[in-house]
mmCIF file of C-alpha atoms in Angstrom:
data_model
loop_
_atom_site.group_PDB
_atom_site.id
_atom_site.type_symbol
_atom_site.label_atom_id
_atom_site.label_comp_id
_atom_site.label_asym_id
_atom_site.label_seq_id
_atom_site.Cartn_x
_atom_site.Cartn_y
_atom_site.Cartn_z
ATOM 1 C CA MET D 1 7.588 9.817 50.352
ATOM 2 C CA GLU D 2 10.432 6.739 51.196
ATOM 3 C CA ASP D 3 13.717 6.965 52.065
ATOM 4 C CA ALA D 4 16.274 5.307 49.831
ATOM 5 C CA TYR D 5 19.520 3.614 51.094
ATOM 6 C CA ILE D 6 22.285 2.920 49.769
ATOM 7 C CA TYR D 7 23.436 -0.959 51.043
ATOM 8 C CA ASP D 8 26.357 -2.177 49.150
ATOM 9 C CA ALA D 9 28.916 -0.096 46.382
ATOM 10 C CA VAL D 10 31.270 -1.917 44.704
ATOM 11 C CA ARG D 11 34.376 -1.376 41.207
ATOM 12 C CA SER D 12 36.858 -2.568 39.310
ATOM 13 C CA PRO D 13 40.153 -0.932 39.034
ATOM 14 C CA ARG D 14 40.086 1.839 36.502
ATOM 15 C CA GLY D 15 43.101 0.140 33.699
ATOM 16 C CA LYS D 16 44.792 2.474 31.403
ATOM 17 C CA GLY D 17 42.478 3.729 28.090
ATOM 18 C CA ARG D 18 45.364 1.870 26.172
ATOM 19 C CA LYS D 19 45.539 -1.400 23.875
ATOM 20 C CA ASP D 20 48.569 -2.087 26.516
ATOM 21 C CA GLY D 21 46.317 -1.454 29.582
ATOM 22 C CA ALA D 22 45.462 -4.122 31.889
ATOM 23 C CA LEU D 23 41.779 -4.523 31.085
ATOM 24 C CA HIS D 24 41.853 -3.871 27.544
ATOM 25 C CA GLU D 25 40.631 -7.973 27.318
ATOM 26 C CA VAL D 26 37.859 -7.303 28.847
ATOM 27 C CA THR D 27 34.427 -6.435 27.660
ATOM 28 C CA ALA D 28 32.323 -3.734 28.670
ATOM 29 C CA ALA D 29 29.520 -6.402 29.354
ATOM 30 C CA LYS D 30 31.880 -8.479 30.755
ATOM 31 C CA LEU D 31 32.991 -6.121 33.212
ATOM 32 C CA SER D 32 30.059 -4.947 34.268
ATOM 33 C CA ALA D 33 29.139 -8.566 34.328
ATOM 34 C CA ASP D 34 32.199 -8.520 37.478
ATOM 35 C CA VAL D 35 30.297 -5.291 39.392
ATOM 36 C CA LEU D 36 26.959 -6.970 39.207
ATOM 37 C CA ASN D 37 28.515 -10.475 40.258
ATOM 38 C CA ALA D 38 29.931 -9.005 43.234
ATOM 39 C CA LEU D 39 27.121 -7.422 44.466
ATOM 40 C CA LYS D 40 24.947 -10.417 44.165
ATOM 41 C CA THR D 41 27.637 -12.118 45.793
ATOM 42 C CA ARG D 42 28.155 -9.916 48.978
ATOM 43 C CA ASN D 43 24.058 -9.230 49.167
ATOM 44 C CA ASP D 44 22.972 -12.337 48.375
ATOM 45 C CA LEU D 45 20.647 -11.316 46.015
ATOM 46 C CA ASN D 46 18.358 -14.158 44.197
ATOM 47 C CA GLY D 47 15.453 -14.269 41.663
ATOM 48 C CA HIS D 48 14.230 -10.826 40.832
ATOM 49 C CA ALA D 49 16.273 -9.300 43.416
ATOM 50 C CA VAL D 50 15.447 -5.627 42.042
ATOM 51 C CA GLU D 51 13.061 -4.051 40.141
ATOM 52 C CA ASP D 52 16.153 -2.435 37.175
ATOM 53 C CA VAL D 53 19.403 -2.015 36.904
ATOM 54 C CA ILE D 54 19.936 1.320 35.554
ATOM 55 C CA TRP D 55 23.561 1.407 33.766
ATOM 56 C CA GLY D 56 25.263 4.335 33.353
ATOM 57 C CA ASN D 57 27.102 4.467 29.808
ATOM 58 C CA VAL D 58 28.772 7.157 27.500
ATOM 59 C CA THR D 59 29.761 5.716 24.012
ATOM 60 C CA GLN D 60 26.844 4.061 22.968
ATOM 61 C CA VAL D 61 28.250 2.339 20.294
ATOM 62 C CA GLY D 62 29.620 -1.077 19.052
ATOM 63 C CA GLU D 63 29.782 -3.618 21.764
ATOM 64 C CA GLN D 64 28.730 -1.198 24.046
ATOM 65 C CA GLY D 65 25.445 -0.178 22.132
ATOM 66 C CA ALA D 66 22.447 -2.013 22.224
ATOM 67 C CA CYS D 67 20.986 -1.584 25.822
ATOM 68 C CA LEU D 68 24.092 -2.354 27.586
ATOM 69 C CA ALA D 69 22.490 -2.710 30.595
ATOM 70 C CA ARG D 70 20.051 -5.622 29.649
ATOM 71 C CA THR D 71 23.317 -7.359 28.069
ATOM 72 C CA ALA D 72 25.702 -7.266 31.374
ATOM 73 C CA VAL D 73 22.581 -8.541 32.986
ATOM 74 C CA LEU D 74 22.588 -11.521 31.061
ATOM 75 C CA ALA D 75 26.689 -12.146 31.071
ATOM 76 C CA SER D 76 26.229 -11.806 34.508
ATOM 77 C CA ASP D 77 24.857 -14.446 37.120
ATOM 78 C CA LEU D 78 21.541 -12.105 38.147
ATOM 79 C CA ASP D 79 18.357 -13.804 37.697
ATOM 80 C CA GLU D 80 16.813 -13.363 34.093
ATOM 81 C CA SER D 81 13.844 -11.622 35.325
ATOM 82 C CA ILE D 82 15.848 -8.441 35.999
ATOM 83 C CA PRO D 83 15.585 -6.345 33.695
ATOM 84 C CA GLY D 84 18.060 -3.624 32.582
ATOM 85 C CA VAL D 85 18.164 -0.060 30.885
ATOM 86 C CA SER D 86 21.247 2.142 29.606
ATOM 87 C CA ILE D 87 21.158 5.841 30.209
ATOM 88 C CA ASN D 88 23.670 9.001 28.880
ATOM 89 C CA ARG D 89 24.050 12.181 30.906
ATOM 90 C CA PHE D 90 27.797 11.974 29.403
ATOM 91 C CA CYS D 91 30.240 12.174 32.606
ATOM 92 C CA ALA D 92 27.662 11.366 34.988
ATOM 93 C CA SER D 93 26.366 8.856 33.832
ATOM 94 C CA GLY D 94 26.865 6.721 36.633
ATOM 95 C CA LEU D 95 25.974 9.524 38.845
ATOM 96 C CA GLU D 96 22.523 10.372 37.546
ATOM 97 C CA ALA D 97 22.081 5.953 37.527
ATOM 98 C CA VAL D 98 21.826 6.265 41.218
ATOM 99 C CA ASN D 99 19.746 9.470 41.237
ATOM 100 C CA MET D 100 16.910 8.272 39.215
ATOM 101 C CA ALA D 101 17.038 4.443 41.418
ATOM 102 C CA ALA D 102 16.774 6.828 44.237
ATOM 103 C CA ASN D 103 14.325 8.730 43.273
ATOM 104 C CA GLN D 104 12.548 5.827 42.076
ATOM 105 C CA VAL D 105 12.467 4.421 44.854
ATOM 106 C CA ARG D 106 11.299 7.313 46.942
ATOM 107 C CA GLY D 107 8.553 7.480 44.630
ATOM 108 C CA GLY D 108 7.642 3.705 45.610
ATOM 109 C CA ALA D 109 8.016 2.487 42.030
ATOM 110 C CA GLY D 110 10.013 -1.089 43.484
ATOM 111 C CA ASP D 111 11.804 -1.681 46.549
ATOM 112 C CA ALA D 112 15.519 -2.345 45.296
ATOM 113 C CA TYR D 113 17.521 -1.295 42.210
ATOM 114 C CA ILE D 114 21.771 -1.407 40.999
ATOM 115 C CA ALA D 115 22.778 1.124 39.893
ATOM 116 C CA GLY D 116 25.915 2.359 38.554
ATOM 117 C CA GLY D 117 27.982 2.458 34.821
ATOM 118 C CA VAL D 118 30.793 0.959 32.783
ATOM 119 C CA GLU D 119 32.978 2.481 30.042
ATOM 120 C CA CYS D 120 35.697 0.959 28.432
ATOM 121 C CA MET D 121 37.767 3.560 26.671
ATOM 122 C CA SER D 122 40.564 1.113 25.335
ATOM 123 C CA ARG D 123 38.060 -0.762 23.177
ATOM 124 C CA VAL D 124 35.970 2.128 22.452
ATOM 125 C CA PRO D 125 37.046 4.958 21.779
ATOM 126 C CA MET D 126 35.569 8.618 23.263
ATOM 127 C CA GLY D 127 33.498 10.073 20.618
ATOM 128 C CA SER D 128 33.532 7.328 18.334
ATOM 129 C CA ASP D 129 29.824 7.591 18.651
ATOM 130 C CA GLY D 130 29.902 11.809 16.821
ATOM 131 C CA GLY D 131 27.587 14.388 18.078
ATOM 132 C CA ALA D 132 25.165 16.639 16.547
ATOM 133 C CA ILE D 133 26.579 19.300 19.250
ATOM 134 C CA ALA D 134 29.822 18.891 17.682
ATOM 135 C CA ALA D 135 29.025 17.955 13.974
ATOM 136 C CA ASP D 136 25.666 19.642 13.109
ATOM 137 C CA PRO D 137 26.962 22.983 12.372
ATOM 138 C CA THR D 138 24.060 25.240 12.317
ATOM 139 C CA ILE D 139 23.925 24.067 16.322
ATOM 140 C CA ALA D 140 27.604 24.400 17.039
ATOM 141 C CA MET D 141 27.181 27.662 15.588
ATOM 142 C CA LYS D 142 24.222 28.358 18.056
ATOM 143 C CA THR D 143 26.103 27.038 21.726
ATOM 144 C CA TYR D 144 29.797 28.507 20.359
ATOM 145 C CA PHE D 145 30.597 24.704 20.155
ATOM 146 C CA VAL D 146 34.202 24.231 21.804
ATOM 147 C CA PRO D 147 35.614 21.038 22.719
ATOM 148 C CA GLN D 148 36.005 20.759 26.299
ATOM 149 C CA GLY D 149 39.952 21.209 27.003
ATOM 150 C CA ILE D 150 39.179 24.773 25.767
ATOM 151 C CA SER D 151 36.366 24.686 28.225
ATOM 152 C CA SER D 152 38.511 24.002 30.694
ATOM 153 C CA ASP D 153 40.914 26.875 29.728
ATOM 154 C CA ILE D 154 38.297 29.048 29.372
ATOM 155 C CA ILE D 155 37.300 28.204 33.180
ATOM 156 C CA ALA D 156 41.353 29.368 34.401
ATOM 157 C CA THR D 157 41.478 32.209 32.221
ATOM 158 C CA GLU D 158 37.440 33.525 33.281
ATOM 159 C CA TYR D 159 38.138 32.405 36.878
ATOM 160 C CA GLY D 160 42.271 33.419 37.527
ATOM 161 C CA PHE D 161 43.986 30.029 38.183
ATOM 162 C CA THR D 162 47.423 29.698 36.891
ATOM 163 C CA ARG D 163 49.300 26.849 35.428
ATOM 164 C CA ASP D 164 50.940 26.527 38.635
ATOM 165 C CA GLN D 165 47.436 26.360 40.979
ATOM 166 C CA ALA D 166 46.551 23.365 38.372
ATOM 167 C CA ASP D 167 49.852 21.414 38.470
ATOM 168 C CA GLU D 168 49.445 21.927 42.415
ATOM 169 C CA LEU D 169 46.200 20.226 42.344
ATOM 170 C CA ALA D 170 47.577 17.767 40.009
ATOM 171 C CA VAL D 171 50.586 16.880 42.404
ATOM 172 C CA ARG D 172 47.933 16.753 45.558
ATOM 173 C CA SER D 173 45.584 14.060 43.712
ATOM 174 C CA GLN D 174 48.174 11.635 43.068
ATOM 175 C CA ARG D 175 49.734 11.665 46.567
ATOM 176 C CA ARG D 176 46.526 11.796 48.219
ATOM 177 C CA ALA D 177 45.335 8.670 45.682
ATOM 178 C CA LYS D 178 48.702 6.839 46.384
ATOM 179 C CA ALA D 179 48.141 7.335 50.103
ATOM 180 C CA ALA D 180 44.694 6.067 49.967
ATOM 181 C CA TRP D 181 45.734 3.135 48.611
ATOM 182 C CA ASP D 182 48.892 2.360 50.142
ATOM 183 C CA ASP D 183 46.452 2.661 53.777
ATOM 184 C CA HIS D 184 44.406 0.174 51.874
ATOM 185 C CA ARG D 185 41.349 2.919 51.963
ATOM 186 C CA PHE D 186 39.643 1.279 48.842
ATOM 187 C CA ASP D 187 39.404 -2.353 49.978
ATOM 188 C CA ARG D 188 36.076 -2.914 50.669
ATOM 189 C CA SER D 189 35.420 -1.197 47.558
ATOM 190 C CA VAL D 190 37.258 -2.636 44.507
ATOM 191 C CA ILE D 191 37.246 -6.117 43.348
ATOM 192 C CA GLU D 192 39.923 -8.143 41.629
ATOM 193 C CA ILE D 193 38.927 -8.676 37.909
ATOM 194 C CA ARG D 194 40.029 -12.139 36.769
ATOM 195 C CA ASP D 195 39.906 -13.277 33.247
ATOM 196 C CA ILE D 196 37.752 -16.125 31.913
ATOM 197 C CA ASN D 197 40.184 -18.644 33.846
ATOM 198 C CA GLY D 198 39.944 -17.185 36.826
ATOM 199 C CA LEU D 199 43.427 -15.953 36.689
ATOM 200 C CA PRO D 200 43.937 -11.873 38.232
ATOM 201 C CA ILE D 201 44.164 -9.588 35.767
ATOM 202 C CA LEU D 202 43.982 -6.508 37.501
ATOM 203 C CA GLY D 203 43.371 -5.424 41.327
ATOM 204 C CA HIS D 204 44.534 -1.770 41.739
ATOM 205 C CA ASP D 205 44.052 1.305 39.653
ATOM 206 C CA GLU D 206 46.684 1.361 36.612
ATOM 207 C CA TYR D 207 46.942 4.590 35.977
ATOM 208 C CA MET D 208 47.765 6.087 38.859
ATOM 209 C CA ARG D 209 51.980 8.355 38.936
ATOM 210 C CA PRO D 210 52.637 9.019 42.287
ATOM 211 C CA GLU D 211 55.847 10.041 40.731
ATOM 212 C CA THR D 212 54.801 13.435 39.727
ATOM 213 C CA ASP D 213 55.629 16.330 40.577
ATOM 214 C CA MET D 214 55.796 20.026 40.140
ATOM 215 C CA GLN D 215 59.196 19.212 38.127
ATOM 216 C CA SER D 216 57.622 16.851 35.804
ATOM 217 C CA LEU D 217 54.416 18.442 34.923
ATOM 218 C CA GLY D 218 56.210 21.723 34.424
ATOM 219 C CA ALA D 219 57.722 20.239 31.429
ATOM 220 C CA LEU D 220 54.281 19.182 29.543
ATOM 221 C CA LYS D 221 53.218 21.259 27.191
ATOM 222 C CA PRO D 222 49.773 22.218 27.020
ATOM 223 C CA SER D 223 47.569 19.568 25.333
ATOM 224 C CA PHE D 224 44.926 22.484 23.896
ATOM 225 C CA LYS D 225 46.738 25.846 22.636
ATOM 226 C CA ASP D 226 47.169 24.555 19.142
ATOM 227 C CA MET D 227 43.879 23.724 18.424
ATOM 228 C CA GLY D 228 42.766 26.885 20.810
ATOM 229 C CA GLU D 229 45.680 28.941 18.329
ATOM 230 C CA VAL D 230 46.131 27.575 15.687
ATOM 231 C CA MET D 231 44.084 24.962 13.829
ATOM 232 C CA PRO D 232 41.347 24.840 13.619
ATOM 233 C CA GLY D 233 41.152 28.126 16.112
ATOM 234 C CA PHE D 234 38.522 27.042 18.382
ATOM 235 C CA ASP D 235 39.603 30.336 20.637
ATOM 236 C CA LYS D 236 38.273 32.895 18.265
ATOM 237 C CA ILE D 237 35.111 31.277 18.499
ATOM 238 C CA ALA D 238 35.377 31.463 22.590
ATOM 239 C CA LEU D 239 36.094 35.075 22.281
ATOM 240 C CA MET D 240 33.349 35.262 20.583
ATOM 241 C CA LYS D 241 31.253 34.237 23.406
ATOM 242 C CA TYR D 242 33.317 36.061 25.883
ATOM 243 C CA PRO D 243 34.434 39.180 24.716
ATOM 244 C CA HIS D 244 35.732 40.771 27.663
ATOM 245 C CA LEU D 245 38.751 37.883 27.517
ATOM 246 C CA GLU D 246 41.303 39.282 25.689
ATOM 247 C CA ARG D 247 43.073 35.570 25.344
ATOM 248 C CA ILE D 248 42.484 31.885 26.780
ATOM 249 C CA ASN D 249 45.080 31.237 28.617
ATOM 250 C CA HIS D 250 46.343 27.330 27.947
ATOM 251 C CA ILE D 251 47.398 25.469 31.202
ATOM 252 C CA HIS D 252 45.455 22.304 30.958
ATOM 253 C CA HIS D 253 47.770 19.181 29.650
ATOM 254 C CA ALA D 254 47.897 15.322 29.999
ATOM 255 C CA GLY D 255 49.014 15.183 33.725
ATOM 256 C CA ASN D 256 46.170 18.299 35.361
ATOM 257 C CA SER D 257 43.723 16.398 33.284
ATOM 258 C CA SER D 258 41.845 13.081 34.261
ATOM 259 C CA GLY D 259 43.149 9.996 32.317
ATOM 260 C CA ILE D 260 41.196 8.098 29.631
ATOM 261 C CA VAL D 261 40.808 4.679 31.525
ATOM 262 C CA ASP D 262 38.688 1.595 31.467
ATOM 263 C CA GLY D 263 36.330 1.414 34.804
ATOM 264 C CA ALA D 264 32.804 0.042 36.315
ATOM 265 C CA ALA D 265 30.897 0.435 39.710
ATOM 266 C CA ALA D 266 27.548 -0.294 41.062
ATOM 267 C CA ILE D 267 25.608 0.534 43.867
ATOM 268 C CA LEU D 268 23.097 -1.234 45.738
ATOM 269 C CA ILE D 269 19.790 0.887 46.487
ATOM 270 C CA GLY D 270 17.047 0.068 48.119
ATOM 271 C CA ASN D 271 14.560 1.280 51.265
ATOM 272 C CA LYS D 272 13.878 0.334 54.694
ATOM 273 C CA ALA D 273 11.543 -2.723 54.015
ATOM 274 C CA TYR D 274 14.078 -3.996 51.481
ATOM 275 C CA GLY D 275 16.672 -4.607 53.823
ATOM 276 C CA GLU D 276 14.616 -5.635 56.813
ATOM 277 C CA LYS D 277 13.454 -8.004 54.827
ATOM 278 C CA ASN D 278 16.754 -9.419 53.016
ATOM 279 C CA GLY D 279 18.568 -8.726 56.415
ATOM 280 C CA LEU D 280 21.288 -6.158 54.795
ATOM 281 C CA THR D 281 21.903 -2.919 57.251
ATOM 282 C CA PRO D 282 22.186 0.694 54.792
ATOM 283 C CA ARG D 283 25.216 2.043 54.893
ATOM 284 C CA ALA D 284 23.625 6.038 53.976
ATOM 285 C CA ARG D 285 20.782 7.690 53.328
ATOM 286 C CA ILE D 286 20.663 9.656 49.874
ATOM 287 C CA ARG D 287 19.226 12.708 51.552
ATOM 288 C CA ALA D 288 19.157 14.265 47.903
ATOM 289 C CA THR D 289 19.731 14.751 44.183
ATOM 290 C CA ALA D 290 20.405 17.483 41.784
ATOM 291 C CA LYS D 291 20.672 18.000 37.544
ATOM 292 C CA ILE D 292 21.135 21.186 36.062
ATOM 293 C CA GLY D 293 21.941 22.750 32.452
ATOM 294 C CA THR D 294 24.545 25.337 32.491
ATOM 295 C CA ASP D 295 26.385 27.382 29.810
ATOM 296 C CA PRO D 296 27.396 24.956 26.800
ATOM 297 C CA THR D 297 30.905 26.908 25.962
ATOM 298 C CA ILE D 298 32.159 27.181 28.951
ATOM 299 C CA MET D 299 30.371 23.940 29.450
ATOM 300 C CA LEU D 300 32.250 22.531 32.845
ATOM 301 C CA THR D 301 31.310 24.684 35.439
ATOM 302 C CA GLY D 302 27.629 22.790 36.419
ATOM 303 C CA PRO D 303 29.087 21.605 39.591
ATOM 304 C CA VAL D 304 28.915 25.477 41.042
ATOM 305 C CA PRO D 305 25.254 26.106 40.305
ATOM 306 C CA VAL D 306 23.985 22.078 40.611
ATOM 307 C CA THR D 307 25.827 22.681 44.273
ATOM 308 C CA HIS D 308 23.911 25.703 44.724
ATOM 309 C CA LYS D 309 20.600 23.989 43.352
ATOM 310 C CA ILE D 310 20.990 21.203 45.693
ATOM 311 C CA LEU D 311 21.545 22.647 48.868
ATOM 312 C CA ALA D 312 18.512 25.180 48.387
ATOM 313 C CA ASP D 313 16.435 22.167 47.424
ATOM 314 C CA SER D 314 17.503 20.224 50.688
ATOM 315 C CA GLY D 315 17.422 23.502 52.933
ATOM 316 C CA MET D 316 20.843 23.274 53.389
ATOM 317 C CA ASN D 317 24.496 24.934 53.554
ATOM 318 C CA ILE D 318 27.513 24.586 52.251
ATOM 319 C CA SER D 319 29.231 24.071 56.133
ATOM 320 C CA ASP D 320 26.426 21.398 56.502
ATOM 321 C CA ILE D 321 28.823 18.905 54.246
ATOM 322 C CA ASP D 322 31.476 17.268 55.713
ATOM 323 C CA LEU D 323 33.173 16.066 52.596
ATOM 324 C CA PHE D 324 33.217 16.495 48.832
ATOM 325 C CA GLU D 325 34.279 14.475 46.241
ATOM 326 C CA VAL D 326 34.061 16.517 42.947
ATOM 327 C CA ASN D 327 35.281 14.719 40.027
ATOM 328 C CA GLU D 328 39.015 16.177 38.561
ATOM 329 C CA ALA D 329 37.722 15.686 35.236
ATOM 330 C CA PHE D 330 40.321 18.943 34.237
ATOM 331 C CA ALA D 331 42.136 20.802 37.509
ATOM 332 C CA SER D 332 39.982 24.227 36.436
ATOM 333 C CA VAL D 333 36.778 22.212 37.706
ATOM 334 C CA VAL D 334 37.609 21.644 40.690
ATOM 335 C CA LEU D 335 39.710 24.920 41.509
ATOM 336 C CA ARG D 336 36.584 26.979 40.587
ATOM 337 C CA PHE D 337 34.323 25.090 43.210
ATOM 338 C CA MET D 338 36.220 25.638 45.554
ATOM 339 C CA GLN D 339 37.009 29.204 45.038
ATOM 340 C CA ALA D 340 33.352 29.498 44.305
ATOM 341 C CA PHE D 341 32.134 28.180 47.717
ATOM 342 C CA GLU D 342 35.417 29.208 49.383
ATOM 343 C CA VAL D 343 35.828 25.430 50.593
ATOM 344 C CA ASP D 344 38.758 24.074 52.401
ATOM 345 C CA PRO D 345 41.112 22.077 49.604
ATOM 346 C CA ASP D 346 41.077 19.505 52.830
ATOM 347 C CA VAL D 347 38.046 18.422 52.496
ATOM 348 C CA VAL D 348 37.933 18.131 48.443
ATOM 349 C CA ASN D 349 38.655 14.745 46.669
ATOM 350 C CA VAL D 350 40.782 13.232 49.759
ATOM 351 C CA ASN D 351 42.186 10.051 48.138
ATOM 352 C CA GLY D 352 42.355 11.659 44.720
ATOM 353 C CA GLY D 353 40.760 11.468 41.791
ATOM 354 C CA SER D 354 40.016 11.165 38.527
ATOM 355 C CA ILE D 355 43.572 13.146 37.679
ATOM 356 C CA ALA D 356 45.554 10.104 39.267
ATOM 357 C CA MET D 357 42.991 6.927 38.810
ATOM 358 C CA GLY D 358 41.272 8.182 35.905
ATOM 359 C CA HIS D 359 37.732 8.671 34.320
ATOM 360 C CA PRO D 360 35.783 6.185 33.157
ATOM 361 C CA LEU D 361 33.312 8.121 31.672
ATOM 362 C CA GLY D 362 29.871 6.247 32.603
ATOM 363 C CA ALA D 363 31.365 4.635 35.835
ATOM 364 C CA THR D 364 32.914 7.965 37.194
ATOM 365 C CA GLY D 365 29.657 8.928 38.918
ATOM 366 C CA ALA D 366 28.883 6.056 40.876
ATOM 367 C CA ILE D 367 32.961 5.802 41.529
ATOM 368 C CA ILE D 368 33.558 9.141 43.080
ATOM 369 C CA LEU D 369 29.729 8.612 45.479
ATOM 370 C CA GLY D 370 31.402 5.392 46.899
ATOM 371 C CA THR D 371 34.450 6.136 47.043
ATOM 372 C CA LEU D 372 32.367 9.596 49.169
ATOM 373 C CA LEU D 373 30.828 6.604 51.334
ATOM 374 C CA ASP D 374 33.818 4.380 52.226
ATOM 375 C CA GLU D 375 35.710 7.993 53.124
ATOM 376 C CA LEU D 376 32.380 9.541 55.419
ATOM 377 C CA GLU D 377 33.202 5.606 57.336
ATOM 378 C CA ARG D 378 36.423 5.713 57.877
ATOM 379 C CA SER D 379 36.850 9.330 58.889
ATOM 380 C CA ASP D 380 33.859 9.024 61.217
ATOM 381 C CA LYS D 381 31.927 11.943 59.019
ATOM 382 C CA GLU D 382 28.472 12.498 58.619
ATOM 383 C CA THR D 383 27.492 14.035 55.208
ATOM 384 C CA GLY D 384 28.756 13.883 51.555
ATOM 385 C CA LEU D 385 28.329 15.651 48.433
ATOM 386 C CA ALA D 386 28.968 14.069 45.442
ATOM 387 C CA THR D 387 28.774 16.123 41.709
ATOM 388 C CA LEU D 388 30.170 16.470 38.791
ATOM 389 C CA CYS D 389 30.890 18.505 35.274
ATOM 390 C CA ILE D 390 29.073 17.552 31.998
ATOM 391 C CA GLY D 391 29.561 17.873 28.401
ATOM 392 C CA SER D 392 27.215 20.283 26.776
ATOM 393 C CA GLY D 393 27.028 22.093 29.901
ATOM 394 C CA MET D 394 25.155 20.104 32.989
ATOM 395 C CA GLY D 395 25.961 19.722 36.694
ATOM 396 C CA ALA D 396 24.526 16.518 38.451
ATOM 397 C CA ALA D 397 25.085 16.218 42.731
ATOM 398 C CA THR D 398 24.099 13.905 45.300
ATOM 399 C CA ILE D 399 24.093 14.510 49.324
ATOM 400 C CA ILE D 400 24.268 11.344 51.105
ATOM 401 C CA GLU D 401 24.538 11.369 54.768
ATOM 402 C CA ARG D 402 25.527 8.137 57.128
ATOM 403 C CA VAL D 403 22.645 6.226 59.157
#
C-alpha cells in the first residue's frame, strides 16, 4: 500500500446562503473552478497533473447537476484531459471525496487526485432534489423518518443536553471563529473570490455573528417545536421509535444550528513519488478513513460509532488524537461526541465551526479537514481527526498526521 499525502488545501470564504449573500451571483461551477485554479497556480499543475477530480455535491439538480465535477474542470484552467466525478454522501460528501481519493492513491490507482466539493445553497436550495427517504411513504414508515432538526432534538433528549449547553457551545463557536479570523489563522487556505471583471466579491466568512451571547440566543424560539408537536407532528413518529422517552425536548434554533451558506474547497492528494517528481512538500499523511451506517431516525449520531471504527481499524486510542474537527451541524451532535469520548472542549473545533461560519453541504468535509491541517501546523500538534454526521443515518471520519 502506498501512503497518501495532503500537499495543499484551499477553500473559498463562506457566503450567506441567501439572495443578498455576497456569493449569490457565483455559480457552483464558477466557485469550484476558483478553488481548482488556486490549487493549479499554487502547485504548478500543468497537463494531466492528477488522475481525477472527485467532487462532493449534495443537491445535484439544475446548475449543480450533470456531473458538476467535470463541468468544474472544464470551467477551470486545469487541462481538459483531467476527468471529474461527482459524489453525494450528504453532509460528508467533501470528506468522502478526500477519502476516496486517498484510498485510490493508497491502492495504486493513480499518483494524485484533487478532492473536495461545493454547495451554492443560495442558488440551489437544500432539498430541491427530492428523495425517496422522505417522499416514499413505504420507506419513510419503515425508517421512522423525521427531519434532521427533529433528530438533533432527539439526541438532546436521549443524552440529556439542555438548551443552555447548546447555546453555550454556539457562543463558543462564534467567539472562536472571530478569534481565528482576527489572528489570521485561515490566511493560508482561504482565497478571495472575484467576479468576471476581477473585482473582489468576498474574502472572509460572511455568516459569522461574533456579537452572539447567551441573552440573544435565549430570545430565539425553538425552530423544530411546531413541526414536532403540531403539524405534521413528527414527535409522535419519534416516540413510536423511542417509547422510553416521555417527550422530545426541543432545544435547537437558528443560533445553535449550522448556517446555510455558499462555499467550496479543494485538497491536493498524492503519493510520495508524485511530490518528489513535482517538487512538492507533503503537509500531512492520511492515516485512516472510515464510514458507517447508523440509526436513520436519530440520524446524526454517526460521529461516535465511526470514530470507534476508525480508531479500531488504525490501532489507535482516542488519547492518540491531538485535535478534533466535529462538524457543528447542530449543537447536540458535538455535545454527544464530547460526552461519548470524554473529550476536552479545548481540543474540539478550536477555530469555531459551522454554527459560526456555516455549512455548505458538499464542501464542509473538505473545509474542516483543511482547517484541521492548518491548526495542527499552527499549534505544532501531530494528529487530528475530522468527522461529520450524515443524513439518513451515517458517519464519516478521517485521521491525518503531520509529516
